[in-house]
XYZ file of C-alpha atoms in Angstrom:
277
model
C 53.873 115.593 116.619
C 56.460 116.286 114.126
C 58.027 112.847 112.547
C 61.716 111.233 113.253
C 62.805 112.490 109.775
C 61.345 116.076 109.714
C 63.077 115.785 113.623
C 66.646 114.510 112.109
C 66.004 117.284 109.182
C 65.099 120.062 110.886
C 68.301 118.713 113.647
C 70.998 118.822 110.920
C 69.736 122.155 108.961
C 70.203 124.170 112.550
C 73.334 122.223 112.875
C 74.828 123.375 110.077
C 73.336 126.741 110.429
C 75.071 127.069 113.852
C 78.567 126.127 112.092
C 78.026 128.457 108.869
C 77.513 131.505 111.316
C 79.773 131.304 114.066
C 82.674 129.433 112.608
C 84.582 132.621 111.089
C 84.065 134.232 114.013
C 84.772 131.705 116.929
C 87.310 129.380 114.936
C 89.188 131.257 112.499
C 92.719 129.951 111.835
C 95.043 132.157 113.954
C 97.723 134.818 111.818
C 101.605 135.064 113.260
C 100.133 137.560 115.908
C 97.657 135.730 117.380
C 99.827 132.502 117.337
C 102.140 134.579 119.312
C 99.461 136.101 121.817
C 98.526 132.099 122.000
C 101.847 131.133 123.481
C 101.911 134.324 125.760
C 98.910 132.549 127.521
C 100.711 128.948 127.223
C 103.775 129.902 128.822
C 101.626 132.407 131.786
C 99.217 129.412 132.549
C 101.458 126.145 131.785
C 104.900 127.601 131.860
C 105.766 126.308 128.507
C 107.199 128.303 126.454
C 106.490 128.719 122.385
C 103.325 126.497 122.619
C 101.238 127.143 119.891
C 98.698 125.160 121.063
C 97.383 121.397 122.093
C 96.239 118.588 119.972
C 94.378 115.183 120.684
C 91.958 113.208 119.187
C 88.549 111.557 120.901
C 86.398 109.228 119.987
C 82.320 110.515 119.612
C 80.180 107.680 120.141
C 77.589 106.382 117.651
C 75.162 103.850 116.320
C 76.608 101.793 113.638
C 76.364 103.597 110.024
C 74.526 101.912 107.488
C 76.999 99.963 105.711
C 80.065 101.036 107.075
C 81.715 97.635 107.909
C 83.964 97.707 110.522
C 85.246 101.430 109.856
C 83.578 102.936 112.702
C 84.299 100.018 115.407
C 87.199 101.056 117.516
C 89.841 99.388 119.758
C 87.522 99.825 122.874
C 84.823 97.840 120.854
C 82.488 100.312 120.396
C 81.164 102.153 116.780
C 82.789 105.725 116.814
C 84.099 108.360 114.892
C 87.028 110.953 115.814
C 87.107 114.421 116.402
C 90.513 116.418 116.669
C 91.400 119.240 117.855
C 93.714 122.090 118.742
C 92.910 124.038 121.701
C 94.442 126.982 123.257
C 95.434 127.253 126.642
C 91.547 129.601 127.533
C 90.279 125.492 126.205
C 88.891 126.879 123.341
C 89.090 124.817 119.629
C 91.877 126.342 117.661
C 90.996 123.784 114.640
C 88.366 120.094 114.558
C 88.794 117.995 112.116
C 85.396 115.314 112.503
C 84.356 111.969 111.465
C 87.216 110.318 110.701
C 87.192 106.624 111.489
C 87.368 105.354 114.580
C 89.584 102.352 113.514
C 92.239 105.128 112.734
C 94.959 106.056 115.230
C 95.676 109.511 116.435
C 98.720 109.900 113.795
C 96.535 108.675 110.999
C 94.034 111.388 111.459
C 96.046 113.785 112.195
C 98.284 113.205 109.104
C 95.018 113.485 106.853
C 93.731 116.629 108.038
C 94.464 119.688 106.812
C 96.124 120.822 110.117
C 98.700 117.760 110.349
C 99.188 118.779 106.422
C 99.952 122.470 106.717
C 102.164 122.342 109.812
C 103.688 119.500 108.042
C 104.157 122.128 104.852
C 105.184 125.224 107.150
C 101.697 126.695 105.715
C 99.874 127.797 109.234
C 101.602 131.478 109.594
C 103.636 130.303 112.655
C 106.130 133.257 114.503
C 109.881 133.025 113.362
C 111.927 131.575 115.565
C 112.572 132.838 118.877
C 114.792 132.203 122.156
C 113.388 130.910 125.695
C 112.472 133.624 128.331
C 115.820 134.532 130.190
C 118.500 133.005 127.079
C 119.778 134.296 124.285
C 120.417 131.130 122.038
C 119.157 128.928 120.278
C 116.376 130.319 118.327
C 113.677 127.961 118.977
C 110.263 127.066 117.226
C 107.033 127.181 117.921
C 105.835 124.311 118.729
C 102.244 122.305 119.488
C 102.070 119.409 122.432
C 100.320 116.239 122.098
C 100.789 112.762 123.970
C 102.659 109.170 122.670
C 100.645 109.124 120.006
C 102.256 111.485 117.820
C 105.103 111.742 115.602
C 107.553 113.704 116.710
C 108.780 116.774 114.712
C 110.333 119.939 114.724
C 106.925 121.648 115.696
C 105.434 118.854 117.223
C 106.719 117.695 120.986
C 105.909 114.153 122.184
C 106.429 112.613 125.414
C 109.898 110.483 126.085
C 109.052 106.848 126.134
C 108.527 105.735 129.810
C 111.182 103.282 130.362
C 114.618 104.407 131.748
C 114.207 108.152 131.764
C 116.725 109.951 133.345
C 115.309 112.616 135.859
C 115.451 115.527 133.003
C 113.089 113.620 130.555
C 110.902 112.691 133.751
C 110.969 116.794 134.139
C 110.282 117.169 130.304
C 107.248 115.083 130.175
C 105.485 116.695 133.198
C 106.091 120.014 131.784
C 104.531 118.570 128.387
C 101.811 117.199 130.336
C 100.641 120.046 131.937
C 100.721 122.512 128.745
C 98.888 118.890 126.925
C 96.028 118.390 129.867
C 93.985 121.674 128.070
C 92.925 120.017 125.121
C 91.964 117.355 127.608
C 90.288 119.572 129.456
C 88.820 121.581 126.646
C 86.905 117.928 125.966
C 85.527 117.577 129.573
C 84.296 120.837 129.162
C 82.170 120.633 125.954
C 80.853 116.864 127.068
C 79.399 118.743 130.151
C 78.161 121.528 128.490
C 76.342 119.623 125.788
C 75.418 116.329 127.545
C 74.413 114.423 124.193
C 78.224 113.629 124.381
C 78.235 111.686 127.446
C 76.154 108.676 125.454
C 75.803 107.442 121.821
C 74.672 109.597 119.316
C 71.378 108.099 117.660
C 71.501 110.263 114.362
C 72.704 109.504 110.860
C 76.104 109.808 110.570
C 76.320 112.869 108.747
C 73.825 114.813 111.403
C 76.081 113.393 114.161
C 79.215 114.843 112.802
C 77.304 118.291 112.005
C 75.771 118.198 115.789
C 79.537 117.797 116.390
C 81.084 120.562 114.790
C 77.879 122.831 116.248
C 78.832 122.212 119.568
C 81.989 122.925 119.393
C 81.560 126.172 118.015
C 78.997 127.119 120.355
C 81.701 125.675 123.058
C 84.035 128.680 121.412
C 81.280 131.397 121.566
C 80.187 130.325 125.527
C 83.558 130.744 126.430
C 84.384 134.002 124.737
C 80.956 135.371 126.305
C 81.411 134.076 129.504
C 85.266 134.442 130.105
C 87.987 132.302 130.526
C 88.589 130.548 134.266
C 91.978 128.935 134.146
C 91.365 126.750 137.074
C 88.268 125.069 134.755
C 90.510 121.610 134.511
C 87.806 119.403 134.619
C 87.712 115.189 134.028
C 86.285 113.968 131.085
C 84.514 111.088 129.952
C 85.013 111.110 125.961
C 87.443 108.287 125.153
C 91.041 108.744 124.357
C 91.640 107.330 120.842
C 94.567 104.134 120.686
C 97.755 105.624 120.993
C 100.395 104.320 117.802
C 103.994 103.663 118.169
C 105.150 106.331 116.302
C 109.064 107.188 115.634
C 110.113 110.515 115.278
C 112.407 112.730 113.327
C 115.591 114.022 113.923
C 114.750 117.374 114.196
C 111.806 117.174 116.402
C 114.345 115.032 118.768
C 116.869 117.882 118.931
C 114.230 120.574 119.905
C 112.707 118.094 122.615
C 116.450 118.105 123.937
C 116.388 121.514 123.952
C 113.182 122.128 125.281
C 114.431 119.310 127.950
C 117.876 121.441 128.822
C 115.871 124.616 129.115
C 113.225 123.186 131.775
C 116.584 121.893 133.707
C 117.982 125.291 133.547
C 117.904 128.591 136.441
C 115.431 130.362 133.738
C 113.100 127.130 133.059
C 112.945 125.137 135.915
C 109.635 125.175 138.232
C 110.383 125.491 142.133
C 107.765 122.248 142.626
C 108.930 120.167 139.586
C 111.232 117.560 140.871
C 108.707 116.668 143.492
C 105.917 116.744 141.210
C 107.928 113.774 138.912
């Protein structure tokens, strides 16, 4: 018999020994190129164009942490702590950020990690402008997807607010939603692949996040073993974190109208995507 804290030891040492070897390999931050080769797939599998990626938040459920107060204890009233992510459009992790709070919104985590800080900075090596397939102007960026609760920004596309759209916003947020769903996805995924997710994590906090960040890795190295099936949309179970009311910048709201124009357009529009709104 081997005793609950040689267990939890021996747990978080192969953990972390999981991360150390594979991250480099399996989750290494993308160059122009391969932010480029990215939004090929985007645009081929979810007909959205200059998509970088996808980003959402989920809460990982735990036991309480040992004097942690009410940090952990989320909106659904529940002790939790975040993990966010980028994922490409094969559903694999582009970039985790884990253990943040689960008190925090979406927008607060995201604006502490270092993701939210270097696309805030213009520091992740994204591709120069470019225009839409089939136009010649404007030069447009590239640009990651995420739902309501987000700020809006120049690289960062947000759904319209649901009240009153007109039927090219309605068009907009489908198309956002179905380039967004893959992160969604990517989480369904990894909770059925490693099934601890699907209940509370009984570990110390610090060998739950580590478990955490293991599994998503290994998520990364299954899928580039195994291949990439783009009709894997599967439901998950992990919670969605509280979306914030979150106002966006000026910028970001003139490339959404672009963005909006374009899916409205002979070159953008779907054949199905007025009866899918």
């Amino acid at each position: 018999m081997v005793g609950k804290s040689t267990a939890s030891m021996i747990i978080r040492e192969t953990c972390v020994a999981i991360w150390d070897a594979l991250h480099a390999a399996v989750m290494a931050q993308p160059h122009k190129e391969q932010w480029k080769e990215i939004a090929d797939i985007f645009q081929k599998t979810c007909q959205f164009p200059n998509c970088a990626g996808a980003i959402d938040g989920k809460h990982i459920r735990i036991k309480k942490p040992v004097r942690s107060g009410s940090q952990y204890y989320n909106y659904k009233k529940y002790f939790s702590f975040v993990l966010f992510a980028v994922c490409d459009a094969n559903y694999s992790f582009r970039y985790i950020d884990v253990g943040s709070y689960g008190s925090r919104s979406d927008s607060a985590v995201f604006a502490h990690s270092e993701f939210g800080k270097m696309l805030l900075d213009k520091a992740l090596d994204l591709p120069d402008h470019t225009t839409l397939p089939g136009t010649t102007s404007p030069a447009m960026p590239f640009v990651f997807v995420a739902d309501e609760a987000f700020v809006l920004g120049e690289n960062l596309m947000r759904p319209y607010s649901s009240r009153g759209l007109s039927i090219a916003r309605r068009v907009f947020n489908y198309r956002l939603t179905r380039a967004r769903r893959v992160v969604e996805c990517a989480f369904g995924i990894l909770a059925n692949k490693w099934r601890f997710l699907h209940t509370p994590i009984h570990l110390k906090l610090e060998t739950a996040i580590s478990a955490v960040k293991a599994a998503c890795v290994l998520h990364n190295f299954v899928r580039a073993r195994d291949g990439y099936n783009f009709e894997d949309f599967l439901s998950h179970s992990l919670k969605s974190h509280l979306p914030s009311v979150a106002r966006g910048h000026r910028q970001g709201a003139a490339v959404r109208e672009q963005f909006t124009a374009y899916f409205m357009s002979p070159h953008g529009a779907l054949p199905w995507q007025l009866e899918a709104i």
